Coordinates of C-alpha atoms and ligand atoms in Angstrom, one line a residue:
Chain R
X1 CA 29.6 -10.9 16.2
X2 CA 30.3 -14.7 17.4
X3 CA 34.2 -15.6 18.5
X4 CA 35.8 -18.6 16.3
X5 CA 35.1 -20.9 19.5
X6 CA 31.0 -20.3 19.0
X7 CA 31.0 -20.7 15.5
X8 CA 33.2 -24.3 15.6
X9 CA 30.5 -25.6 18.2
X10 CA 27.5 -24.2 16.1
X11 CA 28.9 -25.6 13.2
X12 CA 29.7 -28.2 14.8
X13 CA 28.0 -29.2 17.6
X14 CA 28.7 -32.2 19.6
X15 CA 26.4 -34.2 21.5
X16 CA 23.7 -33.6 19.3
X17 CA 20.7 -36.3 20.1
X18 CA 18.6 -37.7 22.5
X19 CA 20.1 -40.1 25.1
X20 CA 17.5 -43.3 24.8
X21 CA 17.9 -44.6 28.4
X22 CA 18.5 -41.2 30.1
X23 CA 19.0 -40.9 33.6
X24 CA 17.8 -37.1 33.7
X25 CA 16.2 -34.8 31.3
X26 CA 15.7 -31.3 31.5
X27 CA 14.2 -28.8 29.2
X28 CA 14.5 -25.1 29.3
X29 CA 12.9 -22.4 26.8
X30 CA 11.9 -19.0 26.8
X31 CA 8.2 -19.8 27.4
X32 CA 7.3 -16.4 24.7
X33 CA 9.2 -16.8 21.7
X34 CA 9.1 -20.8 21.6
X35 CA 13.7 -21.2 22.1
X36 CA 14.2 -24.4 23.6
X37 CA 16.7 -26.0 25.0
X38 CA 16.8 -29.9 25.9
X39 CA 19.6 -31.8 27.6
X40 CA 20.0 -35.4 28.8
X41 CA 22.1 -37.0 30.7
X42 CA 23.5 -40.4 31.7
X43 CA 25.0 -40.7 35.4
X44 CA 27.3 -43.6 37.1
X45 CA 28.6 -43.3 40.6
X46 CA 27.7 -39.5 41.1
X47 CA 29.6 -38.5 37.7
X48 CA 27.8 -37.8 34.3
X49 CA 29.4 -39.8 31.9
X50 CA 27.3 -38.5 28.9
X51 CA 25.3 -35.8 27.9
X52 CA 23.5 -34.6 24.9
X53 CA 20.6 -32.5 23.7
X54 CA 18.4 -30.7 20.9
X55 CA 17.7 -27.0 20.5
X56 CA 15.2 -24.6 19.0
X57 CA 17.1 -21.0 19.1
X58 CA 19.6 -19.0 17.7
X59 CA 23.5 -19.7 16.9
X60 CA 24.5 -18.9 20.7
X61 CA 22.0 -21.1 21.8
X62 CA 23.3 -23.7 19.7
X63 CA 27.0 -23.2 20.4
X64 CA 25.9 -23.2 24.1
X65 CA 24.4 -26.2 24.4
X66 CA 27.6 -27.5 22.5
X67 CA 29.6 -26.2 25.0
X68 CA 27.4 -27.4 28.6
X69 CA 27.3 -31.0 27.3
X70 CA 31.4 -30.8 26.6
X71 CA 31.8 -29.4 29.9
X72 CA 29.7 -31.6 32.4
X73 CA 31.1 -34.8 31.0
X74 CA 33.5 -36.6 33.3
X75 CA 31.8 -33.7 36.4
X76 CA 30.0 -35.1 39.4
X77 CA 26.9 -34.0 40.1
X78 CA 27.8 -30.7 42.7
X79 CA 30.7 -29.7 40.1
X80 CA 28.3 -29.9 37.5
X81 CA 25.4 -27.6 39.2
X82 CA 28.0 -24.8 39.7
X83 CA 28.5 -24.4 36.3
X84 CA 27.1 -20.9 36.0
X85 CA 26.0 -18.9 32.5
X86 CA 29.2 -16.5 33.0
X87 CA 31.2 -20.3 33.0
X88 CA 29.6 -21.1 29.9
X89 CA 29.9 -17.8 27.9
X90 CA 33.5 -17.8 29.2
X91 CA 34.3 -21.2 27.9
X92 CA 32.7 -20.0 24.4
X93 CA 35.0 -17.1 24.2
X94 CA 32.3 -13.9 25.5
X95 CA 28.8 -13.7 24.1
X96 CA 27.4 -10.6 22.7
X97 CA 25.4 -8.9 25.9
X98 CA 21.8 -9.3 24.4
X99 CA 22.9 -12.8 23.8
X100 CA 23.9 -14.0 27.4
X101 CA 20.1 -15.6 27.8
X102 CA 20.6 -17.9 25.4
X103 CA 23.8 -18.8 27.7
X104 CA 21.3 -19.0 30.7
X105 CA 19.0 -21.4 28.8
X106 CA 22.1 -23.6 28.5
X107 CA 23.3 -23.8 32.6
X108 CA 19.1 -23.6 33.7
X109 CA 18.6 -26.9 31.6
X110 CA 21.1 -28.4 33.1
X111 CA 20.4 -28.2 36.5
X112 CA 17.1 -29.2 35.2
X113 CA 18.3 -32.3 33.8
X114 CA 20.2 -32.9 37.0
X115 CA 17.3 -32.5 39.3
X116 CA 15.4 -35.0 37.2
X117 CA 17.6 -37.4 37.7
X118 CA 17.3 -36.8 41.7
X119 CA 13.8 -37.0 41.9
X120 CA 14.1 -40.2 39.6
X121 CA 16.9 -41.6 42.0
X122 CA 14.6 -40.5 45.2
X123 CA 11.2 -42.0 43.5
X124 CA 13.3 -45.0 43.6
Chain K
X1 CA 29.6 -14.4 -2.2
X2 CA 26.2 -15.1 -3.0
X3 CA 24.1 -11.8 -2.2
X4 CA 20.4 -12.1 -1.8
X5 CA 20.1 -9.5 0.7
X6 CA 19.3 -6.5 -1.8
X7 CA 16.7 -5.4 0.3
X8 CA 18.9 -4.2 2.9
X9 CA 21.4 -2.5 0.9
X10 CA 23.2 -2.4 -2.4
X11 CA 26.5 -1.8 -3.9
X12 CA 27.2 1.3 -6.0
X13 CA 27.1 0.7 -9.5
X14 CA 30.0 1.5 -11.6
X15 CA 28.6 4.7 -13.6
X16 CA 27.3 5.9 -9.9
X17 CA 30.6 6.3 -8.4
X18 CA 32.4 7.7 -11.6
X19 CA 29.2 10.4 -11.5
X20 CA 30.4 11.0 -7.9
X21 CA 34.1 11.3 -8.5
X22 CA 34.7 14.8 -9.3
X23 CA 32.4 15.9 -6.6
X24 CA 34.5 13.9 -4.1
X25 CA 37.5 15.8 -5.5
X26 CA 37.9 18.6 -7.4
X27 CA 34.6 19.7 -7.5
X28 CA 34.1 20.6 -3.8
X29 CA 32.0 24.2 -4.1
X30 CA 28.9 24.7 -1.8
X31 CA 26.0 25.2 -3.9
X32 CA 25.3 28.5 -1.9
X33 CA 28.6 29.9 -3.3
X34 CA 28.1 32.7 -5.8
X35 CA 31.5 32.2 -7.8
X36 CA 32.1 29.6 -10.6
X37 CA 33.1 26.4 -8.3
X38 CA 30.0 27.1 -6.2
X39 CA 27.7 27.1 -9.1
X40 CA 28.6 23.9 -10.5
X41 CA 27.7 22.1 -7.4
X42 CA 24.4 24.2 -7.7
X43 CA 24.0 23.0 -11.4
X44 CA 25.0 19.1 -10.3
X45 CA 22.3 19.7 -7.3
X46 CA 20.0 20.8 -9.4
X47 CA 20.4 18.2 -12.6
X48 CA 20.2 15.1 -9.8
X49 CA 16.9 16.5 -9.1
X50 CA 15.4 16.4 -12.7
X51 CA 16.9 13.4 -12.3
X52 CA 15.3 11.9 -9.1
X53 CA 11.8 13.7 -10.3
X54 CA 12.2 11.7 -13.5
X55 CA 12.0 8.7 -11.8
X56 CA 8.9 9.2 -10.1
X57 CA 6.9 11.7 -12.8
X58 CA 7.1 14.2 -10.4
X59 CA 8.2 18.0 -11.0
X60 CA 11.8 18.7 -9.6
X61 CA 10.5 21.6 -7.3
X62 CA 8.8 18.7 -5.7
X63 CA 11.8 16.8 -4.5
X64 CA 13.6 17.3 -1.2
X65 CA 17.0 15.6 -0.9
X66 CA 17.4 14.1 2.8
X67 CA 20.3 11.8 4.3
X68 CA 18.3 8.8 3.6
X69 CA 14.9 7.0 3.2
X70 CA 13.9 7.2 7.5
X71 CA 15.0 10.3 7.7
X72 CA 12.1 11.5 4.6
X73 CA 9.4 9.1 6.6
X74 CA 10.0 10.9 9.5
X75 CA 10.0 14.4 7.8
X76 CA 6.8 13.1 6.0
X77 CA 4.5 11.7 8.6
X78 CA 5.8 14.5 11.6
X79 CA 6.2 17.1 9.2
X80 CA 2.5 16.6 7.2
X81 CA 1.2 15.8 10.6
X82 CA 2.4 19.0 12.2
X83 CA 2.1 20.5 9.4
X84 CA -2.0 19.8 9.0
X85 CA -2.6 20.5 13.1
X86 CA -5.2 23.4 12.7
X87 CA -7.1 21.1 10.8
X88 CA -7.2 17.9 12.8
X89 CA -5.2 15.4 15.0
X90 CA -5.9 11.7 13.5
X91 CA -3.4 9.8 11.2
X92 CA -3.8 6.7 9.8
X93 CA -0.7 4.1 9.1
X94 CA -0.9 0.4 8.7
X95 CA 1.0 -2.1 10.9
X96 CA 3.1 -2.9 7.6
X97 CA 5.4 0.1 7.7
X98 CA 9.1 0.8 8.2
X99 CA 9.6 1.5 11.8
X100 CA 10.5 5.4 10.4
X101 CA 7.5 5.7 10.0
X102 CA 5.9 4.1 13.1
X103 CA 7.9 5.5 15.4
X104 CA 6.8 8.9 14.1
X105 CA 3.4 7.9 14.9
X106 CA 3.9 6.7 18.0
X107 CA 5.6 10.3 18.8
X108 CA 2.4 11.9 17.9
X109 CA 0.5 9.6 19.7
X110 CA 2.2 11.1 22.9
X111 CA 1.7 14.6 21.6
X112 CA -1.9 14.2 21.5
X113 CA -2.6 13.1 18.2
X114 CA -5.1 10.2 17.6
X115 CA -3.1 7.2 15.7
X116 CA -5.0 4.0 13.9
X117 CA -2.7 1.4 13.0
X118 CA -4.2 -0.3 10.3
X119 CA -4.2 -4.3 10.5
X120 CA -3.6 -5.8 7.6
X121 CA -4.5 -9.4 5.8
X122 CA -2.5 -12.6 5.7
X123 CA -0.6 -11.7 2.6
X124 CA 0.3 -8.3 4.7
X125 CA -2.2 -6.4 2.5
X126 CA -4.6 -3.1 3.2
X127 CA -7.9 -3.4 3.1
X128 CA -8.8 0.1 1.3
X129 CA -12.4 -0.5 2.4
X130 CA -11.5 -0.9 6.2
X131 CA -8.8 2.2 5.6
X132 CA -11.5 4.6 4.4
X133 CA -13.8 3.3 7.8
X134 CA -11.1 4.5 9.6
X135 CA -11.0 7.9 8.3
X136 CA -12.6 10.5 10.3
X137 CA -13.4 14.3 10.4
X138 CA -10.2 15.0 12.3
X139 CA -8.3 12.2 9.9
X140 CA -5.5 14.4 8.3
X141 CA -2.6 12.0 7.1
X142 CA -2.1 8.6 5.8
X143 CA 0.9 6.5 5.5
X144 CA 0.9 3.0 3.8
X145 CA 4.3 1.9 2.6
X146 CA 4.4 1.0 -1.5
X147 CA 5.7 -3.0 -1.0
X148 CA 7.2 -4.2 1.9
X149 CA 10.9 -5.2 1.9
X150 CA 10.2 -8.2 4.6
X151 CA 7.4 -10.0 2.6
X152 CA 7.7 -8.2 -0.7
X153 CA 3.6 -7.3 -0.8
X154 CA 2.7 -4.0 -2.8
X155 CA 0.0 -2.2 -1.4
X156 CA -3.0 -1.1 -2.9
X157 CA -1.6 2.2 -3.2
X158 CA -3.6 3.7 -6.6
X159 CA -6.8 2.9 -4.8
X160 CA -5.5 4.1 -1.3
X161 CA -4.9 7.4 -3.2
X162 CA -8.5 7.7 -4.9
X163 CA -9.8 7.5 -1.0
X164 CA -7.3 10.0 0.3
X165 CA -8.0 12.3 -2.5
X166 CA -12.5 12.4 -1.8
X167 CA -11.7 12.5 1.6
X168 CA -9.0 15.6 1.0
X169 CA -6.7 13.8 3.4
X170 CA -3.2 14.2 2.9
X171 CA -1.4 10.6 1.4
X172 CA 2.5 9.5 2.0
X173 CA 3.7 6.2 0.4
X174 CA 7.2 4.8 1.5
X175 CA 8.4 3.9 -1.7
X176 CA 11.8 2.7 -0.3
X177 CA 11.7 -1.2 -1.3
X178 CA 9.4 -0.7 -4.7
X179 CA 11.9 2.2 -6.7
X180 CA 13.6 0.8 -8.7
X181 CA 11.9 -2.6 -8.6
X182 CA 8.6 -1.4 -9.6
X183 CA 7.3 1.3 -11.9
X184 CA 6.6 4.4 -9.3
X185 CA 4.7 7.1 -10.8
X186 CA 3.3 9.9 -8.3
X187 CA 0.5 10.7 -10.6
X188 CA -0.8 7.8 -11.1
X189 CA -0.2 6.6 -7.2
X190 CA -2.1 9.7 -6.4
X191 CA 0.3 10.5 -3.3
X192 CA 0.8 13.8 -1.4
X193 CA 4.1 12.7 -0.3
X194 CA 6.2 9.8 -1.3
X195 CA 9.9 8.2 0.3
X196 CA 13.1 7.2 -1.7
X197 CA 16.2 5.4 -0.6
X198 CA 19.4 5.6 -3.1
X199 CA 21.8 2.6 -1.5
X200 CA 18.1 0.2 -2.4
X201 CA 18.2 1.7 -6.2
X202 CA 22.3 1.5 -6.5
X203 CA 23.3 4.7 -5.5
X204 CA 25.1 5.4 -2.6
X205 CA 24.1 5.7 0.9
X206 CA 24.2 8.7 2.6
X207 CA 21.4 10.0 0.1
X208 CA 17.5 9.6 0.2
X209 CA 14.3 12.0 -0.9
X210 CA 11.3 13.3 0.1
X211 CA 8.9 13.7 -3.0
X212 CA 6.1 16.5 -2.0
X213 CA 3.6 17.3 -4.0
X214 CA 3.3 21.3 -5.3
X215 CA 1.9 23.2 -2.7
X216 CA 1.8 21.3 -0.1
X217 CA 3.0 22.7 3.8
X218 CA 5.7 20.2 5.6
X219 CA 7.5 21.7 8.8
X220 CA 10.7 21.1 8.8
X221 CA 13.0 18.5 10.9
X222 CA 16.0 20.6 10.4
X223 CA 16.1 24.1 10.6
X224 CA 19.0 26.7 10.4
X225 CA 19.3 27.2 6.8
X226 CA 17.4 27.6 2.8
X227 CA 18.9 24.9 1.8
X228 CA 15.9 23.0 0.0
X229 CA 13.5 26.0 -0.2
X230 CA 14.2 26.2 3.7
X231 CA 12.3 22.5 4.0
X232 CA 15.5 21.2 5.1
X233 CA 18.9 23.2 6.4
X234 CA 22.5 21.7 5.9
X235 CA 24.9 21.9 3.1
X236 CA 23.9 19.5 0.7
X237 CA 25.3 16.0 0.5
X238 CA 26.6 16.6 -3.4
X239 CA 29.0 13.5 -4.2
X240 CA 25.6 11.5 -2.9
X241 CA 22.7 13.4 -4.1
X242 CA 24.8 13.2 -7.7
X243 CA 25.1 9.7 -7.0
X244 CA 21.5 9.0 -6.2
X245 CA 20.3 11.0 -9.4
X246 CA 22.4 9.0 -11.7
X247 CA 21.0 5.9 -9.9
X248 CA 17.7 7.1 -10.5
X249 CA 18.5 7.6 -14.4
X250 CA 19.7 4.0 -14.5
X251 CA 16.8 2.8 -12.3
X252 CA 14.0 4.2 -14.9
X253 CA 16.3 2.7 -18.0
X254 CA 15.2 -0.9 -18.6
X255 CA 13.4 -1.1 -15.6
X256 CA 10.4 -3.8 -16.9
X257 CA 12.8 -6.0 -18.6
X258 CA 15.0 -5.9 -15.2
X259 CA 12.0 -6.7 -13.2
X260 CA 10.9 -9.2 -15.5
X261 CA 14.2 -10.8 -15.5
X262 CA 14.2 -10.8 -11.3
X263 CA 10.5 -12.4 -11.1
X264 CA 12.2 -15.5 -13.1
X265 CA 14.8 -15.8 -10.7
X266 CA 12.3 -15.5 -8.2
X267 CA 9.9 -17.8 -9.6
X268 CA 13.0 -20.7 -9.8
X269 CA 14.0 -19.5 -6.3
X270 CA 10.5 -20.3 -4.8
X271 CA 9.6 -23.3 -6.9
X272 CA 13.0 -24.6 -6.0
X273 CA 12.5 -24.1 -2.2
X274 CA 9.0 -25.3 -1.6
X275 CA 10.2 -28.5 -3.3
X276 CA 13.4 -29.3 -1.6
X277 CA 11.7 -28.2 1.9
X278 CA 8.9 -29.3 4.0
X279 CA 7.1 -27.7 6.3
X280 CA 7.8 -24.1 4.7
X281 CA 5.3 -20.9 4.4
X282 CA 5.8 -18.3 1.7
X283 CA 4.9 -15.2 3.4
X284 CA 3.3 -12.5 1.7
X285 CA 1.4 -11.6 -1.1
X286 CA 2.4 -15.1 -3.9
X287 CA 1.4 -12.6 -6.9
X288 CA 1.4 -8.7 -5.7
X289 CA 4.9 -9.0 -4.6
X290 CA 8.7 -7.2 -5.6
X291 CA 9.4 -9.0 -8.6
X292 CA 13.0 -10.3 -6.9
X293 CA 11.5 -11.5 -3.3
X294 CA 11.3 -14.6 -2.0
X295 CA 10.0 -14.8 2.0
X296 CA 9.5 -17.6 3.9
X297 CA 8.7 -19.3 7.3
X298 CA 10.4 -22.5 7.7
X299 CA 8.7 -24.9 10.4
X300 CA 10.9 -25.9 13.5
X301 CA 14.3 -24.1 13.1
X302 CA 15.3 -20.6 13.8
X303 CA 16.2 -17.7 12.0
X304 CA 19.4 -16.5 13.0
X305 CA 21.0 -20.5 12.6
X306 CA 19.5 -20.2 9.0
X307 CA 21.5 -17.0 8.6
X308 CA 24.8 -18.2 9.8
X309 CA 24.9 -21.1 8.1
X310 CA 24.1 -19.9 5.1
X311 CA 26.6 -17.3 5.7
X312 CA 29.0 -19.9 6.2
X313 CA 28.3 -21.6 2.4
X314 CA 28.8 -17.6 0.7
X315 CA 24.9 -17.2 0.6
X316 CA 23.5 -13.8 2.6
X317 CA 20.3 -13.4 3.2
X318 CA 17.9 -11.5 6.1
X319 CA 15.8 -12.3 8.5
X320 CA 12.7 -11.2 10.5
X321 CA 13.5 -13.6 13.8
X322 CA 13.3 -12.4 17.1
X323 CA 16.6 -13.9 18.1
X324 CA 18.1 -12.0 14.9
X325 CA 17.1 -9.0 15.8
X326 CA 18.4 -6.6 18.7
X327 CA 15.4 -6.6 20.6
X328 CA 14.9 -10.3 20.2
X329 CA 11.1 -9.1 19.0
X330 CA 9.7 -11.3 16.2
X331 CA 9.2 -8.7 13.6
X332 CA 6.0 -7.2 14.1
X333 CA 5.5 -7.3 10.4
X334 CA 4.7 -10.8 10.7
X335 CA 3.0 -11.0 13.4
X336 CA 0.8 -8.5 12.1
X337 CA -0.3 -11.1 9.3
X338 CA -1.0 -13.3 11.8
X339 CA 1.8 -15.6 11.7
X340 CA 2.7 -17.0 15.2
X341 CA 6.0 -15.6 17.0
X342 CA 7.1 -19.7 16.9
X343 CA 6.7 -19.7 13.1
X344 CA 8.2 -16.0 13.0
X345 CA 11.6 -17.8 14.3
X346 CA 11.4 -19.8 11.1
X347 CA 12.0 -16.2 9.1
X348 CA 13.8 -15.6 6.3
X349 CA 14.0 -13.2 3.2
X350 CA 16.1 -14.0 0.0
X351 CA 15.6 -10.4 -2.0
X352 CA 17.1 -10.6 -5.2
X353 CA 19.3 -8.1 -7.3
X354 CA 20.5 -7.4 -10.7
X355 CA 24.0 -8.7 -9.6
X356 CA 22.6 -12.4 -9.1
X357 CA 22.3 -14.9 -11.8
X358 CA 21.0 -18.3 -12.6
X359 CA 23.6 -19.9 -11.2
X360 CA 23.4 -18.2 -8.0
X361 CA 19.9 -19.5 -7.0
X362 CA 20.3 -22.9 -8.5
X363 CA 23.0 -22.7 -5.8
X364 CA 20.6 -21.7 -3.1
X365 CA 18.5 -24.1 -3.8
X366 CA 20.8 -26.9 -3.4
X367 CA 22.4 -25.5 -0.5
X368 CA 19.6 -24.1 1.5
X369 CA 17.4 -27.5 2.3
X370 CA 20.8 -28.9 3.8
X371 CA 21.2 -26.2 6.0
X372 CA 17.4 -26.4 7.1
X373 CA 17.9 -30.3 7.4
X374 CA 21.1 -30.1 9.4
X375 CA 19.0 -27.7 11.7
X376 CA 16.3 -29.5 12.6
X377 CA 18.5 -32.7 13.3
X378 CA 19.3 -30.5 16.3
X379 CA 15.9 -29.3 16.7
X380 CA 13.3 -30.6 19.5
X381 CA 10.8 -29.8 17.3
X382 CA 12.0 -32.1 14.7
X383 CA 9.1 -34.7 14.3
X384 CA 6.4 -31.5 14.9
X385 CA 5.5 -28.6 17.2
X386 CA 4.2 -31.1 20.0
X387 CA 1.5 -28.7 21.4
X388 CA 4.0 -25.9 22.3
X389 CA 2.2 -22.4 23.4
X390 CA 2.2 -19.8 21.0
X391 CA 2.6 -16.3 22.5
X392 CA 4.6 -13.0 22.5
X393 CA 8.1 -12.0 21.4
X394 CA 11.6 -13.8 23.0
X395 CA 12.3 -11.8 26.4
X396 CA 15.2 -12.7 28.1
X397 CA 14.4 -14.3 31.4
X398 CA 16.3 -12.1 33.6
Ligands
LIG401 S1 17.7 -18.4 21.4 FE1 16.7 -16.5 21.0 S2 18.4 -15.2 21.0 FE2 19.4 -17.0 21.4

């Protein structure tokens, strides 16, 4: 059902945690069933330098939020935000169709996360 | 492999297939045929009867062979319903049943018949008294399922029959999870009509039953032949139906002592899993329940992650999830007992089988609170729920 990609970062996700002194957080979830998805993120000169986050959901959701906070480390902000759920699904190797949501919950926490830490930086 | 999934099939067991052999080779005549090879199959068709009615005390004019356990629900609930329409145009099923048997209903529904879908308890039990409220004048068919394969419960059934019987209402029991498991005697159930599986007794699958009592009137879902007293056309299935009636002859043997042997597993399984775990439910009924099945809700983790990573340590078990399932729905089973969709995540069945040993759930038990640990370190939820809303089933946002 899951390629070998999904099943290395479910099994073994990276960046799993909270970031103490995060710059941005965002959370996403599917408000009905309870699947959450939280990701935070640590920002220096317009470039995330670390990112990491906690899950409630299934294996894709899992392996996805693996895969985002691999993939936005080293980005600026702009490359970051274009990182779309079709990326993400891509960079796992395809998703099953009724899983692509979970893949959505992944890219709509991040720009989430990213927006926080705008408003934080314009608060300022 | 460590297989604690019996609910949702079973291998074959050895004597099965060799009883199926000759009818997958040699032994090939339809059971229509008038010469000699024809008239064996007739004779093997005919013997896998007595031995299917032997399992359930029923006569073997009373059994109809189908392609598999939905496919006699169906013919059961549409069939009696249809069957019954000069009299009235109510059924009754509860909200524990097989969705072969509520989609059925809900086909009826549209056609004009009146449906109650009976609510159930927080064990997933009938209340007979609330059942026999629910019967009215028009009331002409009820269907409430033996034990539930999601949260092992067994229904009232004896005193659901007693009601059916003084209110001359026509009775179906889905006996799909409890053969096998539990004693199932049609007499003493007091059914009209009654559902068998063979993969969930060790026979193959491909093979299922309608039990229907002596003169009662079905309509058919397949017409075009006389096959089954003309209740059901197409050559019969023989290597299966052989198959399911010498799986029905082992199922009766030494049935108590297997059961009592699975509730002991059981017992360890459960004991073993409420200690090593926090925050877990056992769902369903703790003491009317399938002697081999454990279910359970655990707190802050999901479903489908459970199953995968217990997949990954050789240890298979089911889930009622709405991220494991298709529709990403919770299963409506448990929500039914009132267990919210953000605990329904947390599902997961363990159903026991004669193949597993002690060995096997001490395993489970050491394995299964690391996988539940190692989940929740990635969980939000991990120190508690945190106020989250409880509502509905998991619809994708777009
Ligand atoms: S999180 Fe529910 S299906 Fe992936």
């Amino acid at each position: 059902m899951y390629s070998e990609k999904l099943m290395d970062h479910f099994t073994n996700p990276r960046n799993v945690g909270d970031i103490p002194d995060a710059d941005g957080v965002g959370e996403e979830g599917n408000p009905t069933c309870g699947d959450v998805m939280k990701i935070s993120i640590k920002v220096q000169d317009g470039r995330i330098v670390d990112a990491k986050f906690r899950t409630f959901g299934c294996g894709a959701a899992i392996g996805v939020s693996s895969m985002v906070t691999e993939m936005v480390k080293g980005k600026t902000l702009e490359e970051a935000l274009s990182i779309t759920k079709e990326a993400v699904a891509e960079a796992l190797d395809g998703l099953p169709p009724q899983k692509m949501h979970c893949s959505n919950l992944g890219a709509d926490a991040l720009k989430k996360a990213i927006e926080d830490y705008r408003n934080r930086q314009g608060a300022k | 492999m460590r297989y604690f999934d019996h609910m949702a099939t079973n291998p074959l067991r050895p004597e099965v297939l060799d009883a199926m052999m000759p009818y997958l080779k040699e032994e090939f005549g339809n059971p229509m045929s008038l010469y000699a090879l024809g008239q064996k199959s007739k004779k093997a068709l005919e013997e896998a009867r007595g031995q299917v009615a032997a399992l359930i005390g029923a006569k073997p004019q009373e059994i109809i062979f189908t392609a598999s356990g939905a496919e006699a629900n169906n013919m059961a609930v549409r069939g009696l319903a249809m069957a019954s329409k000069a009299k009235g145009s109510h059924i009754i099923v509860s909200k524990m049943e097989h969705h072969s048997v509520l989609n059925p209903a809900r086909m009826l529904e549209k056609e004009g018949f009146a449906v109650t879908f009976l609510p159930v308890d927080k064990y997933g039990m009938v209340d007979p008294g609330a059942l026999e409220k629910a019967i009215t004048k028009e009331t002409v068919l009820i269907s409430v399922v033996h034990a539930s394969p999601e949260v092992g419960t067994i229904e009232p059934v004896e005193e659901i029959g007693r009601i059916a019987k003084k209110h001359g209402v026509l009775f179906h029991t889905d006996a799909v999870a409890s053969a096998g498991y539990l004693p199932v005697d049609v007499e003493a159930l007091g059914v009209s009509a009654l559902s068998l599986s063979a993969h969930e007794f060790y026979g193959p699958k491909g093979a299922g039953a309608l039990y229907l009592k002596g003169g009662t009137r079905i309509v058919p879902l397949i017409y075009g032949g006389i096959q089954e007293s003309g209740r059901r056309a197409g050559t019969e299935n023989i290597p299966a139906i052989v198959g399911m009636g010498k799986a029905a002859e082992l199922a009766k043997a030494g049935l108590a002592e297997r059961a009592g042997k699975l509730a002991r597993l059981r017992d360890r399984l459960v004991a073993g899993v409420l200690e090593g775990i926090g925050h877990v439910y056992y769902t369903g009924h703790p003491e009317h329940r399938l002697p081999g099945h454990a279910s359970f809700c655990v707190e802050f983790i999901e479903g489908e992650a459970m199953l995968l990573m217990l997949a990954a340590k050789g240890i298979y078990a089911a889930s009622g999830s709405a991220c494991s399932s298709k529709a990403l729905k919770a299963s409506p089973v448990l929500l039914s007992m009132g267990i919210s969709s953000q605990l329904a995540q947390g599902s997961i069945v363990f159903s026991l089988g004669t193949d597993n040993a002690e060995d096997d759930i001490e395993y489970a038990i050491r394995e299964f609170p690391a996988v539940v640990k190692r989940l929740r370190e990635i969980s939000p939820y991990a120190g508690g729920w945190g106020g989250v809303k409880e509502t509905g089933t998991c619809i994708p946002k777009n």
